[in-house]
GROMACS .gro file of C-alpha atoms in nm:
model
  212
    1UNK     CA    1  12.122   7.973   9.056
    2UNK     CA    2  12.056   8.012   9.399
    3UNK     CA    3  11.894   8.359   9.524
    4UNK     CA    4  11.894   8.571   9.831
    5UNK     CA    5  11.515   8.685   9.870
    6UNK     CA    6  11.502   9.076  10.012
    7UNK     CA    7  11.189   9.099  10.183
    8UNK     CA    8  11.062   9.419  10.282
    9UNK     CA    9  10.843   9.484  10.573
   10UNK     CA   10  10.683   9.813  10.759
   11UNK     CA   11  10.584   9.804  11.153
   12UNK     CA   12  10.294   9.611  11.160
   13UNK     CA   13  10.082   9.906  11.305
   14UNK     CA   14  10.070  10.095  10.986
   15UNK     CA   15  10.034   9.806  10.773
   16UNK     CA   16   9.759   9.703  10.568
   17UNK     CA   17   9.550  10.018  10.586
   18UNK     CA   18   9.381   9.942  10.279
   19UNK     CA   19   9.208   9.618  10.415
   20UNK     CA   20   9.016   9.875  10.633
   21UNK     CA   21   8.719   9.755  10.527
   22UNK     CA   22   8.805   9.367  10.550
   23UNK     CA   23   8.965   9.368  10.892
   24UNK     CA   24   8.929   9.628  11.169
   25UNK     CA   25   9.218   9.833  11.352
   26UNK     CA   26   9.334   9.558  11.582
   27UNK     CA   27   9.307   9.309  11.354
   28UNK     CA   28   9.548   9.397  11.064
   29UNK     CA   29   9.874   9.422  11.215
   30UNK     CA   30   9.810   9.024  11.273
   31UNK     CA   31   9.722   8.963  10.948
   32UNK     CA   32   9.967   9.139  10.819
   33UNK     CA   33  10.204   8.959  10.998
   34UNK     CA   34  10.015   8.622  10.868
   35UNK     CA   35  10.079   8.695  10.485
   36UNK     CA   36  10.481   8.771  10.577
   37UNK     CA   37  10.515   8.411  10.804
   38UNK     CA   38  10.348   8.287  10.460
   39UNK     CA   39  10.560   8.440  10.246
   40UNK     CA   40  10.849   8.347  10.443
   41UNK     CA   41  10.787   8.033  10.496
   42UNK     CA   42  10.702   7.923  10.101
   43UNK     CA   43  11.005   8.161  10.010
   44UNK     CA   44  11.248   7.922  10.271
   45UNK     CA   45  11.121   7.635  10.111
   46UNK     CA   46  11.155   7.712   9.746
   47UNK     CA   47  11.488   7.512   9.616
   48UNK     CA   48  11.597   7.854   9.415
   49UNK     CA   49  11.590   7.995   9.733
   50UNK     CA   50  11.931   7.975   9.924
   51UNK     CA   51  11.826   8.198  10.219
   52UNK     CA   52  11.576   8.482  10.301
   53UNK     CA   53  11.658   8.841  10.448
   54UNK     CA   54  11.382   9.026  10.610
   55UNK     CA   55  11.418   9.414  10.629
   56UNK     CA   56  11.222   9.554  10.931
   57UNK     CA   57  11.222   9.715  11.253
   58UNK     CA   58  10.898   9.543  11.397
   59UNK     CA   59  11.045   9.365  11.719
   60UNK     CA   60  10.674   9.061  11.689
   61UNK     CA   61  10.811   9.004  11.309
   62UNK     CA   62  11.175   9.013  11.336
   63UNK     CA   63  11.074   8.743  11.592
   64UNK     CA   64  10.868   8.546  11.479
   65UNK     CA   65  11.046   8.570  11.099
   66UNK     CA   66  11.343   8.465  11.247
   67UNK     CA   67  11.239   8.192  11.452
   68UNK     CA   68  11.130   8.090  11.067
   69UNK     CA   69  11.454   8.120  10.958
   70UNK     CA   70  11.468   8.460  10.782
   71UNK     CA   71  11.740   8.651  10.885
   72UNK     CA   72  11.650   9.030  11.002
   73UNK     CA   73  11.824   9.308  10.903
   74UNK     CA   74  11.727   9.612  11.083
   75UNK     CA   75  11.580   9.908  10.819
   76UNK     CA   76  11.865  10.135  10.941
   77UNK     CA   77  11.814  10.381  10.644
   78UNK     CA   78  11.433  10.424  10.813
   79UNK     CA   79  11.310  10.620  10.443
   80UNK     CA   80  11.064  10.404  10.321
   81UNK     CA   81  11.031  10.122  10.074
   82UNK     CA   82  11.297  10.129   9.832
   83UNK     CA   83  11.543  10.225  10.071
   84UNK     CA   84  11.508   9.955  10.296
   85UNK     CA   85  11.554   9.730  10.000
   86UNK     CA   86  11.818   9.917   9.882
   87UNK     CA   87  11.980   9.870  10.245
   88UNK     CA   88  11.880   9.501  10.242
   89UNK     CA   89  12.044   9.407   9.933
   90UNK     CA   90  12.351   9.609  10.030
   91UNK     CA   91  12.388   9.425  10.324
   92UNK     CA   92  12.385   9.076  10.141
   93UNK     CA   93  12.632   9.197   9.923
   94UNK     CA   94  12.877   9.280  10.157
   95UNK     CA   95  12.904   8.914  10.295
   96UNK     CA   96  12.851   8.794   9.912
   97UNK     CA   97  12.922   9.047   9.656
   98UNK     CA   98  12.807   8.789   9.383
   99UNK     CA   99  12.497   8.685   9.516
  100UNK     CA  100  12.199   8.678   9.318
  101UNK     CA  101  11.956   8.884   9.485
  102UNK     CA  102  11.570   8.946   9.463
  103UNK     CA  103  11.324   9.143   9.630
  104UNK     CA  104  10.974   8.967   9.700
  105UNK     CA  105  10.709   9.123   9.874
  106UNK     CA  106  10.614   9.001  10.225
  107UNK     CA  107  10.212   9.031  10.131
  108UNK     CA  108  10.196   8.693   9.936
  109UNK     CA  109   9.998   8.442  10.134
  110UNK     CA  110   9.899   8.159   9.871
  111UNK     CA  111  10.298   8.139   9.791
  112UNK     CA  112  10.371   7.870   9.654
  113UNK     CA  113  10.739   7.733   9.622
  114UNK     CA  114  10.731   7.578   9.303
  115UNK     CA  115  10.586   7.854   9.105
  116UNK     CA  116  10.834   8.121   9.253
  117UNK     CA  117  11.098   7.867   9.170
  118UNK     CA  118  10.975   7.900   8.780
  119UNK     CA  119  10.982   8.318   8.812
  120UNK     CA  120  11.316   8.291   8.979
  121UNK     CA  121  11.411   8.041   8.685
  122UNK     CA  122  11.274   8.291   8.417
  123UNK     CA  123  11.454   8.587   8.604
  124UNK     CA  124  11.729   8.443   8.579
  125UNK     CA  125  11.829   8.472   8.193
  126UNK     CA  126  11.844   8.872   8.241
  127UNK     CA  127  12.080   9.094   8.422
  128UNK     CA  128  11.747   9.279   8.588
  129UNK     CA  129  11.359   9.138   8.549
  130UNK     CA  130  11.066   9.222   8.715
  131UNK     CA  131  10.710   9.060   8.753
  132UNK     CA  132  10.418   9.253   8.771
  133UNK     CA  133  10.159   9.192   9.016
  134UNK     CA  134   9.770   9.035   8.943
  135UNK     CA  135   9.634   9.406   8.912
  136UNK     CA  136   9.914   9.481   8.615
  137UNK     CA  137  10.007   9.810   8.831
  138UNK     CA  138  10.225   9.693   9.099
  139UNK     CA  139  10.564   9.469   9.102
  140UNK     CA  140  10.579   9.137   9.377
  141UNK     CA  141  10.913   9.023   9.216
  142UNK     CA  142  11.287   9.240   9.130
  143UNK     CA  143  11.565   9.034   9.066
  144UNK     CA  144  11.929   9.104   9.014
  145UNK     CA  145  12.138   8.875   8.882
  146UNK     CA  146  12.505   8.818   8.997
  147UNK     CA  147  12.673   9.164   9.006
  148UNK     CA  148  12.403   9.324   8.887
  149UNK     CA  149  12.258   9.643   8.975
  150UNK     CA  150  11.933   9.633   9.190
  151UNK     CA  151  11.781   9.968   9.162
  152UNK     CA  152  11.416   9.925   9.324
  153UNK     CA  153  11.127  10.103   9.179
  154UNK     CA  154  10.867  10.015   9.421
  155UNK     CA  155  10.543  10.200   9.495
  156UNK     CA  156  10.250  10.328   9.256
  157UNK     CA  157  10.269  10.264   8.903
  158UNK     CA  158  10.611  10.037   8.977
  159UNK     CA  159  10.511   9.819   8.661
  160UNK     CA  160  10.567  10.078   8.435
  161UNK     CA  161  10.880  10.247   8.624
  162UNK     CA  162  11.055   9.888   8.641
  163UNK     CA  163  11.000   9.878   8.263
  164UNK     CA  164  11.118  10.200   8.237
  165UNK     CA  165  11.419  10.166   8.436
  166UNK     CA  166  11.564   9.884   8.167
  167UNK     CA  167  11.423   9.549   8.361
  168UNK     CA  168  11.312   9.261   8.159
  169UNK     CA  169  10.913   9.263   8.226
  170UNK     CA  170  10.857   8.846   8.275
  171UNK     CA  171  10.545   8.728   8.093
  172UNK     CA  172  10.544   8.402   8.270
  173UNK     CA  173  10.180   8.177   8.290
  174UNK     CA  174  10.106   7.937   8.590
  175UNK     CA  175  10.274   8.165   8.831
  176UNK     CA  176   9.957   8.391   9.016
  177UNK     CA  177  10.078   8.314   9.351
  178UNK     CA  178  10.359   8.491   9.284
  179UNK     CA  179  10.163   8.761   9.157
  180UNK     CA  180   9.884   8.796   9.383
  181UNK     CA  181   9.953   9.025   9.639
  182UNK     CA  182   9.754   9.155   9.904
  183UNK     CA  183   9.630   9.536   9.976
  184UNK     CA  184   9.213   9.516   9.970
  185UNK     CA  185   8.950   9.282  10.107
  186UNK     CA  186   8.881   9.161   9.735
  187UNK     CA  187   9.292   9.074   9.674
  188UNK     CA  188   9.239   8.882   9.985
  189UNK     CA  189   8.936   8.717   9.860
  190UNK     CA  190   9.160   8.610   9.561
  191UNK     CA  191   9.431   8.525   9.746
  192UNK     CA  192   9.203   8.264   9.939
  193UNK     CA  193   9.029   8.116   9.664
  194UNK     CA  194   9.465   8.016   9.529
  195UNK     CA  195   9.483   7.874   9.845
  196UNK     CA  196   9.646   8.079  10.165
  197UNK     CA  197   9.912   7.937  10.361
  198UNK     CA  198   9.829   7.811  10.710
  199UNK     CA  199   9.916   8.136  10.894
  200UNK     CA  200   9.669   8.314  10.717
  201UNK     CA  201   9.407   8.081  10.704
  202UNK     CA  202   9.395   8.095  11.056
  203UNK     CA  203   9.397   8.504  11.120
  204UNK     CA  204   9.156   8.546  10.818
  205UNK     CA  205   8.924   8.268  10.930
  206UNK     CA  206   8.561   8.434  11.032
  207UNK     CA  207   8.654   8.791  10.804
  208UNK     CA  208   8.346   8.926  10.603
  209UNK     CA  209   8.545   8.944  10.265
  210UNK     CA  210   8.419   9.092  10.013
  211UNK     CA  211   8.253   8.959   9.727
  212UNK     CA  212   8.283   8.631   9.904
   0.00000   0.00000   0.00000
């Protein structure tokens, strides 16, 4: 099976607040930025992957995503998270009204194609699945299968309301860089010690992280 990634993304200048303490003001939107080219670029290379769609309205990562070759689709609906993914996997649809389709989050620097390859494997024996992040809270992973209804349940407690909502939770082992997403210094810490792709390496490199 061969997926259409939904990757959401806010304007980089209110991204990332929560690495206040990691990285000052005018150094987040680039990191931020970083963990996205990351994401993209393990996402692109991933063989479950057929193509990537990037929702945003940042003009620097609708750039520099698509000169990645993620194709942008502008977050027309403007109402936050879910919406844009909502709007992204609509738009998809319309093209391919069968296409697999999965929403990954854009703050996954140590990506790593093989082991979203085995989530997107798993995923794929339900109509709707979910993976939870490293914390157990969040979600980095949504997947509807051909057909199927998307319904995005992103934002605080989206673990639970994914369950709730009827999506197959994935239990899956030897998968954390799908899992470890990125929101405080000490996710970033972990996300370093998996291994961070090079665009992050090279915007993180000289932080004070903590616990590091």
């Amino acid at each position: 099976m061969q997926w259409t990634l939904v990757i959401p993304l806010k304007p980089l200048s209110r991204a990332k607040s929560r690495l206040s303490d990691t990285a000052a003001d005018g150094v987040r939107p680039g990191l931020a930025l970083a963990f996205a080219q990351d994401t993209v670029t393990a996402a692109l290379a991933c063989p479950a992957v057929a193509d990537v769609a990037v929702v945003t309205d940042d003009e620097l990562a609708a750039r520099e995503l698509a000169a990645l070759g993620a194709r942008i689709v502008p977050d027309t609906p403007a109402s936050g998270l879910n919406a844009a993914l909502a709007h992204g996997a609509a738009v998809v649809r319309d093209m391919r009204p069968r296409t697999p389709v999965a929403a990954l989050n854009a703050d996954l620097p140590a990506l790593r194609p093989a082991e979203l390859a085995v989530a997107l494997g798993a995923a794929a024996e339900f109509p709707r699945a979910f993976l939870p992040d490293a914390a157990e809270l969040g979600t980095t992973l949504l997947t509807a299968g051909p057909g199927g209804e998307f319904r995005p349940e992103f934002g605080v407690d989206s673990r639970s309301r994914h369950r709730a909502s009827g999506a197959q939770e994935l239990r899956l082992t030897g998968v954390d860089s799908v899992r470890q997403d990125v929101d405080t210094g000490n996710d970033l810490r972990a996300a370093l010690a998996l291994g961070v792709g090079p665009y992050t390496a090279a915007v993180s490199a000289g932080l004070l992280i903590p616990g590091s």
